[in-house]
mmCIF file of C-alpha atoms and ligand atoms in Angstrom:
data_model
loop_
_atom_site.group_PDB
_atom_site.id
_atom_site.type_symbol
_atom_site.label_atom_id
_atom_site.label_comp_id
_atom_site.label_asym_id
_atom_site.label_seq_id
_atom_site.Cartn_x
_atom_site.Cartn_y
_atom_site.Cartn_z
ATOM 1 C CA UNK A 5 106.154 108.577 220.393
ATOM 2 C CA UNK A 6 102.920 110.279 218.789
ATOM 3 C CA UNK A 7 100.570 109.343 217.107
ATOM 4 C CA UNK A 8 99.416 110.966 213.593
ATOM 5 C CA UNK A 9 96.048 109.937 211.543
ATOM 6 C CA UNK A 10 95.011 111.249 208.356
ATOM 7 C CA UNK A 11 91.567 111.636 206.539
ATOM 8 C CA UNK A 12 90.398 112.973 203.470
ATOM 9 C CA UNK A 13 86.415 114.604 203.544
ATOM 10 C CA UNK A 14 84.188 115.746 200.797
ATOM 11 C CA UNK A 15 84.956 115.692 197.222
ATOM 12 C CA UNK A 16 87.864 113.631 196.304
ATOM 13 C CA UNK A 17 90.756 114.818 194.153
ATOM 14 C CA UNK A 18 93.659 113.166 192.002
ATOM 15 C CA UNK A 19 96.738 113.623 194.620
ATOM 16 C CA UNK A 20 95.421 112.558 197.763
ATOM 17 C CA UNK A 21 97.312 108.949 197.201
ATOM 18 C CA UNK A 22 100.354 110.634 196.762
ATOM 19 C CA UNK A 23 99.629 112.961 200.163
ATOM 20 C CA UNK A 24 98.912 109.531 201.864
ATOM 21 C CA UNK A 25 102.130 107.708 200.633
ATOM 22 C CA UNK A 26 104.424 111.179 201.435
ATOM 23 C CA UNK A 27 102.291 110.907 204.909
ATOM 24 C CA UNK A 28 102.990 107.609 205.783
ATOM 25 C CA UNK A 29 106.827 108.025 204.840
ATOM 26 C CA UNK A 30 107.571 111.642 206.905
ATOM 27 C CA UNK A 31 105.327 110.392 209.962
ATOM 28 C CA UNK A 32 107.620 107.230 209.686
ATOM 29 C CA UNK A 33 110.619 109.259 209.208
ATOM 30 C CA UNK A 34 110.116 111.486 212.252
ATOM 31 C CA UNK A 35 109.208 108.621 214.679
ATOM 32 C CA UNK A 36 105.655 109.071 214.767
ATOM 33 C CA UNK A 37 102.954 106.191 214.077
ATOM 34 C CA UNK A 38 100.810 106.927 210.881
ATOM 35 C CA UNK A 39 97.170 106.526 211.141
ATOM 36 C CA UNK A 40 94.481 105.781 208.368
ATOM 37 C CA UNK A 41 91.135 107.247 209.141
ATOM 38 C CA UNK A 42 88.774 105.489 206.263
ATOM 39 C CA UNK A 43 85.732 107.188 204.458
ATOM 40 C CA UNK A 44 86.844 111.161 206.334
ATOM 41 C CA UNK A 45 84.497 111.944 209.167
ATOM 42 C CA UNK A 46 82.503 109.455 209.192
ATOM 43 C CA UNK A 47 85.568 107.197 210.198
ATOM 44 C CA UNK A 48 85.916 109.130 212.547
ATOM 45 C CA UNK A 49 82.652 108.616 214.204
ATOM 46 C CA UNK A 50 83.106 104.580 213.507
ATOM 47 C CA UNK A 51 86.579 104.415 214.658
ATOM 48 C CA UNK A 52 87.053 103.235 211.171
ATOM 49 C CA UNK A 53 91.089 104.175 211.945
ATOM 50 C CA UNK A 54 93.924 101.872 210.928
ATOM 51 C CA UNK A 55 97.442 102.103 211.717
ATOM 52 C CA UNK A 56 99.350 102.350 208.065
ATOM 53 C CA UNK A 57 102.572 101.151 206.940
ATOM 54 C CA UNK A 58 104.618 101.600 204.156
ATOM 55 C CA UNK A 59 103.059 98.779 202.404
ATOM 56 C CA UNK A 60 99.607 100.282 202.180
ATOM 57 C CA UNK A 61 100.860 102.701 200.267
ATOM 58 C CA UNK A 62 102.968 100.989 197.678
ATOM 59 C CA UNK A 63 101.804 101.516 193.953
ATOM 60 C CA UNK A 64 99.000 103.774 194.968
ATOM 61 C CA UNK A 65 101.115 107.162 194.139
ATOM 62 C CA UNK A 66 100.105 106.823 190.132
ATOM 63 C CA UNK A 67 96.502 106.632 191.307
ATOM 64 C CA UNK A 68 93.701 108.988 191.567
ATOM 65 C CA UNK A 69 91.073 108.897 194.440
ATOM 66 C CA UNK A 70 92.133 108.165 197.595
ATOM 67 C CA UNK A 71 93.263 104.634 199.113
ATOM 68 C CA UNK A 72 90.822 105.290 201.918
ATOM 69 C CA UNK A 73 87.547 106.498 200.963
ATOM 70 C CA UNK A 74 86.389 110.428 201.493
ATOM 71 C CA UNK A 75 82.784 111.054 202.790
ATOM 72 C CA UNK A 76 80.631 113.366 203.148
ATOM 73 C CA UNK A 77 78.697 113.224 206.848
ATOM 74 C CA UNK A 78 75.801 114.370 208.070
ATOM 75 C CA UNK A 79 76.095 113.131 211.648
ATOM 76 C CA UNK A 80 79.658 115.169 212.308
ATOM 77 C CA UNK A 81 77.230 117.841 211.786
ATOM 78 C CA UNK A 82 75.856 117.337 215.339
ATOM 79 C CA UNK A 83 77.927 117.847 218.359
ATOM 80 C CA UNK A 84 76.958 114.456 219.716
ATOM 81 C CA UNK A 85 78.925 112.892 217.020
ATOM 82 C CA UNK A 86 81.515 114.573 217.408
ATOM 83 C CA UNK A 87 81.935 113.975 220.962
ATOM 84 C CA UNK A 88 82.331 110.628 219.935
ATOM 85 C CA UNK A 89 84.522 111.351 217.044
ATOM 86 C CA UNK A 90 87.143 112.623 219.503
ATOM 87 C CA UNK A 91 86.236 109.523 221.624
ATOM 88 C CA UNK A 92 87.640 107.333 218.790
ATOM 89 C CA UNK A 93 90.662 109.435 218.637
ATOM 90 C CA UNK A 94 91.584 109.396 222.346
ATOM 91 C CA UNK A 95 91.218 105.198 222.264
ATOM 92 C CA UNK A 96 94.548 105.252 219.351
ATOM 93 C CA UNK A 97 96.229 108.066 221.592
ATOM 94 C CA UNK A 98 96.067 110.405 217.980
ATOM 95 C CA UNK A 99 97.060 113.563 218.774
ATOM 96 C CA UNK A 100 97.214 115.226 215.684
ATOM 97 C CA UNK A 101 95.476 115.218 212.643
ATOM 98 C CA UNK A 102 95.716 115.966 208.695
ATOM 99 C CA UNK A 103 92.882 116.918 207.032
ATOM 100 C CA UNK A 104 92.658 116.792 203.119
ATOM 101 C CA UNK A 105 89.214 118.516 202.249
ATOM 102 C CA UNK A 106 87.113 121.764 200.509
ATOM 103 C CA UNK A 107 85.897 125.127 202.631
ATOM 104 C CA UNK A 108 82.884 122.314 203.848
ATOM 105 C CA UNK A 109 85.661 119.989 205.111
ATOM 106 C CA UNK A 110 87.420 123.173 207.352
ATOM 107 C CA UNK A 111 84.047 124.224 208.309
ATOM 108 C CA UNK A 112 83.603 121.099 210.369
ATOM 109 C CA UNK A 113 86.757 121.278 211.138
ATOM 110 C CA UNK A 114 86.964 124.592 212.941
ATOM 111 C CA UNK A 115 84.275 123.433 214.712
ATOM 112 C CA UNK A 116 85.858 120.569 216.164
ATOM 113 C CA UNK A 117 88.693 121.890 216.920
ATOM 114 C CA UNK A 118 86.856 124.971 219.228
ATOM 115 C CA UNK A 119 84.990 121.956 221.422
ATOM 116 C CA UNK A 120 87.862 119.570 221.459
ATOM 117 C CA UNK A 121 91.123 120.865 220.578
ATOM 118 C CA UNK A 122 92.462 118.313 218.711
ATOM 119 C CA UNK A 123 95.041 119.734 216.855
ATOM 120 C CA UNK A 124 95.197 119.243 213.247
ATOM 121 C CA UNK A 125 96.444 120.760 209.721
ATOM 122 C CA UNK A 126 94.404 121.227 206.925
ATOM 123 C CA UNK A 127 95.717 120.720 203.055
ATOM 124 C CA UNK A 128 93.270 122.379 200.431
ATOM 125 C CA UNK A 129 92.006 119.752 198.355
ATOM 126 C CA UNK A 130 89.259 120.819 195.867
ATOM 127 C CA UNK A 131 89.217 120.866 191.993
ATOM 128 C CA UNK A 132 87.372 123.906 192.707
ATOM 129 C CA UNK A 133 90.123 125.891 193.448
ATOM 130 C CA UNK A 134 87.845 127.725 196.336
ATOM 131 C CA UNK A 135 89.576 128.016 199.251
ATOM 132 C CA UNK A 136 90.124 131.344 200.692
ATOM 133 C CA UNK A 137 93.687 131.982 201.795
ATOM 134 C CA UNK A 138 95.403 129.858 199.580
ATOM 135 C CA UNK A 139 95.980 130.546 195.523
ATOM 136 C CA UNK A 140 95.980 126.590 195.171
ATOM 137 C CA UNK A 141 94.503 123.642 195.978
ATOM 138 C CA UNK A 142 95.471 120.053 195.314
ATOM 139 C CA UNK A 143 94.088 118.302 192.323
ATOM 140 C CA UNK A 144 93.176 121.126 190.540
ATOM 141 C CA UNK A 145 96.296 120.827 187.582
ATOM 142 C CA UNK A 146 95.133 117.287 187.404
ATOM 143 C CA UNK A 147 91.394 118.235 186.693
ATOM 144 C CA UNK A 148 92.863 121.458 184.710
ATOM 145 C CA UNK A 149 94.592 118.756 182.231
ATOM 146 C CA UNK A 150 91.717 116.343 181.851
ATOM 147 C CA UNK A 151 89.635 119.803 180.481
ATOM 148 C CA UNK A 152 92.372 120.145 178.025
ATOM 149 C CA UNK A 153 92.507 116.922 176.956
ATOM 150 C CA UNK A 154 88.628 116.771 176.907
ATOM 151 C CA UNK A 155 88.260 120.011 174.643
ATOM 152 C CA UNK A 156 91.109 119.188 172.767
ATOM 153 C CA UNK A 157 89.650 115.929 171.644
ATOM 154 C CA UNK A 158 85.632 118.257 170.954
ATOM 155 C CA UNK A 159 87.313 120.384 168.779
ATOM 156 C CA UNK A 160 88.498 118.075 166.681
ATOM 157 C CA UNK A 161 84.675 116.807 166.095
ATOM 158 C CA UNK A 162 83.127 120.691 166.392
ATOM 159 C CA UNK A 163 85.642 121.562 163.242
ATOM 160 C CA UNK A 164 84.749 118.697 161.099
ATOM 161 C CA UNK A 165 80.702 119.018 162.027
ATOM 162 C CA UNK A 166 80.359 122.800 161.995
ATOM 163 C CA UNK A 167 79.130 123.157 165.581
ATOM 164 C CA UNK A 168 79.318 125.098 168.722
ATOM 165 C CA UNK A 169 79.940 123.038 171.833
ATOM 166 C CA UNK A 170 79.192 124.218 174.898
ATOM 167 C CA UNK A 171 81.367 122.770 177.461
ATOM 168 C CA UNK A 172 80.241 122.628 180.786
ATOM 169 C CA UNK A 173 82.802 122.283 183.882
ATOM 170 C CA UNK A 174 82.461 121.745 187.433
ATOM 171 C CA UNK A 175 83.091 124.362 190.649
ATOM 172 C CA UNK A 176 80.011 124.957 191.994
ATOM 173 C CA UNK A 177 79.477 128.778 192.724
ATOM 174 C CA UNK A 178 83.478 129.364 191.454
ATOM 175 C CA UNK A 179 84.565 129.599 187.991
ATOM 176 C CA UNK A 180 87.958 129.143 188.185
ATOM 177 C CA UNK A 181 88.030 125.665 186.092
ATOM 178 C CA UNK A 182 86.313 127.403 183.153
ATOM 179 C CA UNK A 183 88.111 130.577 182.869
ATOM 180 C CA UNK A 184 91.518 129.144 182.948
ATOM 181 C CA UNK A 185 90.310 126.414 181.132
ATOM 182 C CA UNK A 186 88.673 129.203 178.700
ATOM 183 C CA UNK A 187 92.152 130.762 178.703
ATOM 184 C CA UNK A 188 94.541 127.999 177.835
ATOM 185 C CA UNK A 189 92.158 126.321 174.920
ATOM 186 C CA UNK A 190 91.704 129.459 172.690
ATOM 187 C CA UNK A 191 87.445 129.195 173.258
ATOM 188 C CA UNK A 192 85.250 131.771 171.833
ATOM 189 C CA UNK A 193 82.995 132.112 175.109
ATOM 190 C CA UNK A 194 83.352 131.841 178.534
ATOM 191 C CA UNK A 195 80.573 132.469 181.204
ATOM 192 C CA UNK A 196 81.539 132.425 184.746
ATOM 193 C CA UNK A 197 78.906 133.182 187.954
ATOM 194 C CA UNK A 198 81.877 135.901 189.233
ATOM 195 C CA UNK A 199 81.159 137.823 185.574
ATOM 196 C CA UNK A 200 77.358 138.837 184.889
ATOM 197 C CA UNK A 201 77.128 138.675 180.780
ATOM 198 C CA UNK A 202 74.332 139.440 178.096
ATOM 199 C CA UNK A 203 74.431 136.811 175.247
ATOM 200 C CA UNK A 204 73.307 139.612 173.135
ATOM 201 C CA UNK A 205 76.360 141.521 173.144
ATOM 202 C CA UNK A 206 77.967 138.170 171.200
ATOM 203 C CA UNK A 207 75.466 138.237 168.739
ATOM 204 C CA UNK A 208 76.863 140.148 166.119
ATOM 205 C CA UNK A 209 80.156 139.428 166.443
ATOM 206 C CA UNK A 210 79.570 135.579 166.401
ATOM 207 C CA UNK A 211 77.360 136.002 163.114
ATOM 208 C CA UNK A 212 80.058 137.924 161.466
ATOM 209 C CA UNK A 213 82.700 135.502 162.403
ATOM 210 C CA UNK A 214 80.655 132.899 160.433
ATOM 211 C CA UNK A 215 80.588 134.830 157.742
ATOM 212 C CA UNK A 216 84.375 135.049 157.495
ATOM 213 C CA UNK A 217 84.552 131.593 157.634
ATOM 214 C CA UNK A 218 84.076 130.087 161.055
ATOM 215 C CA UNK A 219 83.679 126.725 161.648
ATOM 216 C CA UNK A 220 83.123 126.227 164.972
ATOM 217 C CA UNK A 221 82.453 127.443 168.522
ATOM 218 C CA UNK A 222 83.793 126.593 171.705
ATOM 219 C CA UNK A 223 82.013 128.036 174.797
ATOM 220 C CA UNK A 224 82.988 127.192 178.273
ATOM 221 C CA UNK A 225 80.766 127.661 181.066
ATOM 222 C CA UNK A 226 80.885 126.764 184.815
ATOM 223 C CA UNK A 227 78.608 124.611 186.447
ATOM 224 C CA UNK A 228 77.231 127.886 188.986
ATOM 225 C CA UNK A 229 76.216 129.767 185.843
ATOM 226 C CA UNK A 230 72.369 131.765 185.947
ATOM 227 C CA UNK A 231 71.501 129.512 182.547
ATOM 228 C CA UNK A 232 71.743 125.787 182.144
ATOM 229 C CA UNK A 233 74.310 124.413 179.393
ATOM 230 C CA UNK A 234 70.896 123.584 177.192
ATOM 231 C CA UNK A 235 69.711 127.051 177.333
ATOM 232 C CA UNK A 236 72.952 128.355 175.673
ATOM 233 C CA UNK A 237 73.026 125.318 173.130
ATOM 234 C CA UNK A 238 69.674 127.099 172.643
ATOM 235 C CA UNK A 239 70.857 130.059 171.812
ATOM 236 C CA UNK A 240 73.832 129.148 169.416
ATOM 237 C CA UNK A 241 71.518 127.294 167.674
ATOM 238 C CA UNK A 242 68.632 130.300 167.667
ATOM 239 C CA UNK A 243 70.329 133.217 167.719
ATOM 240 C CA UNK A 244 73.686 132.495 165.785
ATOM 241 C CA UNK A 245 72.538 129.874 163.543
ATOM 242 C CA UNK A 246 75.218 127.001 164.172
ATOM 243 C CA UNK A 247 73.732 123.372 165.153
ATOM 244 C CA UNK A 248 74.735 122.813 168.819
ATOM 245 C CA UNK A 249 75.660 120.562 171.372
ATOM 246 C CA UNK A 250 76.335 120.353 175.609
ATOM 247 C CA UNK A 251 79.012 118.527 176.879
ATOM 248 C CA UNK A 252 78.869 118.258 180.795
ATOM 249 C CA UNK A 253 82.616 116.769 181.699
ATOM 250 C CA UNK A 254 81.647 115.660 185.289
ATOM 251 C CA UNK A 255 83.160 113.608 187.537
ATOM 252 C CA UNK A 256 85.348 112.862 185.014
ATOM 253 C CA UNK A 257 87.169 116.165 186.260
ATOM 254 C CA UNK A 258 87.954 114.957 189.575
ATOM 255 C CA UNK A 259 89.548 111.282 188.245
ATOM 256 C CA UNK A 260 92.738 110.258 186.146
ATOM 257 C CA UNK A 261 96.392 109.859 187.445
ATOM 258 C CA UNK A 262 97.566 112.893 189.305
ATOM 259 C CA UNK A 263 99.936 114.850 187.155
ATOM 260 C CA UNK A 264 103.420 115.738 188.099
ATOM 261 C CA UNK A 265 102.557 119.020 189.669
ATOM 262 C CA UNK A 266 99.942 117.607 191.752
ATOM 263 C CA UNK A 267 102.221 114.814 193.179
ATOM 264 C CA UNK A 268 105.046 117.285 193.799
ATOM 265 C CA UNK A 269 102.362 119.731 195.530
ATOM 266 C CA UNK A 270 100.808 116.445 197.684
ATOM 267 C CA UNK A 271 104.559 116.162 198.522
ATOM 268 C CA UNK A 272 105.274 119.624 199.492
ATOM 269 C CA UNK A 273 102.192 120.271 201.102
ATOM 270 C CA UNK A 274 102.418 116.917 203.205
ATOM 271 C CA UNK A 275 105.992 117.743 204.577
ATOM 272 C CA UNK A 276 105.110 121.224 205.697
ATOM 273 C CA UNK A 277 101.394 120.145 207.659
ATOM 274 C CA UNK A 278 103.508 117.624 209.415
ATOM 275 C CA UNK A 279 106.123 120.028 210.133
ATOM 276 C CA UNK A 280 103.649 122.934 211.278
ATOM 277 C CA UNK A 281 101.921 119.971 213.979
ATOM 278 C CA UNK A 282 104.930 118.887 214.969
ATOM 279 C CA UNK A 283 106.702 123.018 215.897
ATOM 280 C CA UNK A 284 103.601 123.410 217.671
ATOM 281 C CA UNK A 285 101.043 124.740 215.448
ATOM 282 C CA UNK A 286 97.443 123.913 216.803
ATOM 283 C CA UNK A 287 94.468 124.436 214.531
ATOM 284 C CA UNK A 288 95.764 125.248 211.012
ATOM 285 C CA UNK A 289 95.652 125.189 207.212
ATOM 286 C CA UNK A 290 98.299 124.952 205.499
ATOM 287 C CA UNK A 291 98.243 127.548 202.147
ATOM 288 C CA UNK A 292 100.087 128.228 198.868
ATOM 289 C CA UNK A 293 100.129 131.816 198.180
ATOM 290 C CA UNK A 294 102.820 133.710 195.977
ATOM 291 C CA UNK A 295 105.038 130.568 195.004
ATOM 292 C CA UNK A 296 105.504 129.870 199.155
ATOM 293 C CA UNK A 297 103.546 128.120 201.663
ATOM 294 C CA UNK A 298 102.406 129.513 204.803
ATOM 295 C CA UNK A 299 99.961 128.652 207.724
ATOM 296 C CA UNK A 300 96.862 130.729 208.312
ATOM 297 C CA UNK A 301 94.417 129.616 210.886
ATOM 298 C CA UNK A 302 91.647 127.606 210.568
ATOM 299 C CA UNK A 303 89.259 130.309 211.597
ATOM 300 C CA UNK A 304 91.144 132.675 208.883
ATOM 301 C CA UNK A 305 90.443 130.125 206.190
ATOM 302 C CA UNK A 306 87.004 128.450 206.785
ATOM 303 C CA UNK A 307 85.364 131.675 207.324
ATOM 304 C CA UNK A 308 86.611 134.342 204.811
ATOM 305 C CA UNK A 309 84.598 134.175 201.580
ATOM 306 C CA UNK A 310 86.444 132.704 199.038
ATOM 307 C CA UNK A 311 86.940 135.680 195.657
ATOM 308 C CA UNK A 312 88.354 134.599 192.457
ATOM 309 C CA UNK A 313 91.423 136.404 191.545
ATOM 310 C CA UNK A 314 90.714 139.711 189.476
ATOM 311 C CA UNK A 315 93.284 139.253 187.250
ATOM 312 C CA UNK A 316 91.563 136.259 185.772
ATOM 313 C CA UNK A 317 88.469 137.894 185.334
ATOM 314 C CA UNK A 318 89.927 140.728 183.614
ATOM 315 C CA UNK A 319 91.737 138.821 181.237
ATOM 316 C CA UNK A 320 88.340 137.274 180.517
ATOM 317 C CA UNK A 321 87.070 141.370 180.204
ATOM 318 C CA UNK A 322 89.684 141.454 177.724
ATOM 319 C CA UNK A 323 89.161 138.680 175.665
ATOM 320 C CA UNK A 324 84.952 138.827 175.444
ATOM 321 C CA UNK A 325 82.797 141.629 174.656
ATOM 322 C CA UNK A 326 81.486 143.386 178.314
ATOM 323 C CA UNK A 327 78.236 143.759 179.491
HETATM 324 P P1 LIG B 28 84.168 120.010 200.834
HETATM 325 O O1 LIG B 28 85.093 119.844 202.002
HETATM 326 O O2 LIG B 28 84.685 119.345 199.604
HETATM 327 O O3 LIG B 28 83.793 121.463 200.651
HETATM 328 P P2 LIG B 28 81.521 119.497 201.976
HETATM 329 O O4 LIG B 28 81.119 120.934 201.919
HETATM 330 O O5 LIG B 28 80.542 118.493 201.531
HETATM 331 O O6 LIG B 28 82.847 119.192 201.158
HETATM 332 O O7 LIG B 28 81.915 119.161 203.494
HETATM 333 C C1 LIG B 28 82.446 117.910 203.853
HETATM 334 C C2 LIG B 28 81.975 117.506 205.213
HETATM 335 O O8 LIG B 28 82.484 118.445 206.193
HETATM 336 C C3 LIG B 28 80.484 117.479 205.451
HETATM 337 O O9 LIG B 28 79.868 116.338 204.942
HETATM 338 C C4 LIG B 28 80.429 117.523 206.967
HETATM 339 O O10 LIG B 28 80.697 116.250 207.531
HETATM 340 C C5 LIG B 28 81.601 118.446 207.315
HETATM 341 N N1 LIG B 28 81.072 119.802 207.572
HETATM 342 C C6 LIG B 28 80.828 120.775 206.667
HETATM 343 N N2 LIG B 28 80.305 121.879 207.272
HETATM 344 C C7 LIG B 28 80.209 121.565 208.588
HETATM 345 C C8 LIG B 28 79.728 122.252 209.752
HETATM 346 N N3 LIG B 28 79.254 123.506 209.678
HETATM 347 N N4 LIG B 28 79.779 121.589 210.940
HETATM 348 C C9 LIG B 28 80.270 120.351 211.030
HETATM 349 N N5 LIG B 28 80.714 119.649 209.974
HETATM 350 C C10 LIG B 28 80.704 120.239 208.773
#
């Protein structure tokens, strides 16, 4: 009988307790012994690894976070601590390994996997949606929701106060939160670091818009932008005339109860990792591309530089004046 551990590294996401419950279930189901490693590599290091049963993961499925702690870790940085990472894993007899992380999280992955071999699958899991090779990653309809709910609820105040609200969202260097987010609540502006932009092409337009009888403003910009939030409150405030105000969302993003899609995807993305270690696939990540899942290799995944899709940026083209 094998053994099977889990982990989840770097940023946390709302789905990873319903990837641990379907884990613990399907490991169950196909004889194998289901392993918790706590607070991702750094458990690792500590041999912080429990075996889990079906009752550690009853009434977590409606919860976000994970059940046992992500991390980030300097120390599996260095090869030394990895050494005894794998150390930790040979004491349990764990054999295989699921990985929920970001690109960092199959970085040090990769890595481990060329010294050690311990074979593994990887499930995308960033709000960010920035993995290369796969079109999604888990959490990110949860966090896309919470931004709808969140603007949703600013416009309300920007209509009755006359204001622009600049809205800022996470992603780091991606702006895939803010452009679909952009998209899907009508705003007026959306600055992305994949799009370079001129304020003063808006400038007219915006003024005129007033005129007509504009209330308010919604801009949505991503966290990896040139400017800081304040500096285009600034400029609402200077250049168009409209009193202004920055909302940063934060980690309120990466919270909440994982929607329906995200549980279905922890689900679906679970059952086929497990099934990919289990036909003999070593060092893999498993991806979501064009409505089907398939298995690209680690090396594929961690070291391609992620691009946001085109079509999304155009749509953006279309919508806002161009540069
Ligand atoms: P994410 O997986 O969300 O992108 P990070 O980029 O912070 O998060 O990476 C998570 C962890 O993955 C790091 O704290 C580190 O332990 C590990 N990691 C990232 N890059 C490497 C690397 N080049 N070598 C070894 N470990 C790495």
């Amino acid at each position: 009988m094998s053994n099977i551990a889990i982990l989840c590294s770097g940023g946390d996401v709302s789905g990873m307790n319903p990837a641990l419950k379907h884990f613990v279930e399907y490991s169950l189901q196909k004889g194998m012994t289901p392993y918790f490693v706590n607070d991702g590599y750094e458990g690792l290091i500590d041999n912080n690894i429990k075996e889990a049963t079906y009752k550690d993961v009853s009434g977590i499925i409606n919860r976000g976070g994970t059940k046992i702690g992500s991390a980030r870790s300097q120390r599996f940085m260095q090869k030394e601590y990895r050494d005894i990472a794998k150390k930790s894993l040979d004491m349990l007899n764990i054999d295989m390994l699921v990985v929920l992380g970001g690109d960092g999280s199959f970085r040090g992955m990769d890595i481990f996997y060329k010294e050690h071999g311990v074979k593994f699958c990887g499930i995308p899991s960033t709000i960010d949606n920035d993995i290369s090779g796969t079109e999604y990653c888990l959490g990110v309809d949860t966090a896309l929701n919470i931004i709808k709910t969140s603007i949703d609820a600013i416009r309300d105040t920007a209509a009755s106060f006359k204001r622009a609200f600049v809205i800022e969202t996470m992603g780091r260097d991606c702006g895939f939160l803010a452009v679909v987010s952009a998209l899907t609540s009508g705003a007026e502006l959306c600055l992305i670091p994949e799009k370079e932009y001129d304020l003063k092409c808006y400038e007219n337009s915006f003024k005129e818009q007033i005129k007509n009888g504009r209330r308010y403003f919604i801009a949505i910009v991503a966290e990896g932008i040139k400017d800081d939030s304040e500096t285009i409150a600034q400029w609402f405030e200077e250049k168009i005339g409209i009193e202004s105000r920055v909302s940063t969302l934060g980690h309120i993003q990466r919270g909440g109860n994982p929607s329906v899609y995200d549980r279905l995807m922890a689900y679906r993305f679970v059952t086929y990792a497990i099934d990919g270690l289990l036909s003999g696939k070593t060092e893999s990540v498993i991806c979501y591309t064009k409505s089907d899942f398939l298995y690209k290799s680690i090396d594929e995944v961690a070291n391609t530089p992620f691009k946001l899709d085109s079509e999304l940026i155009s749509f953006l083209d279309e919508s806002q004046c161009i540069s």
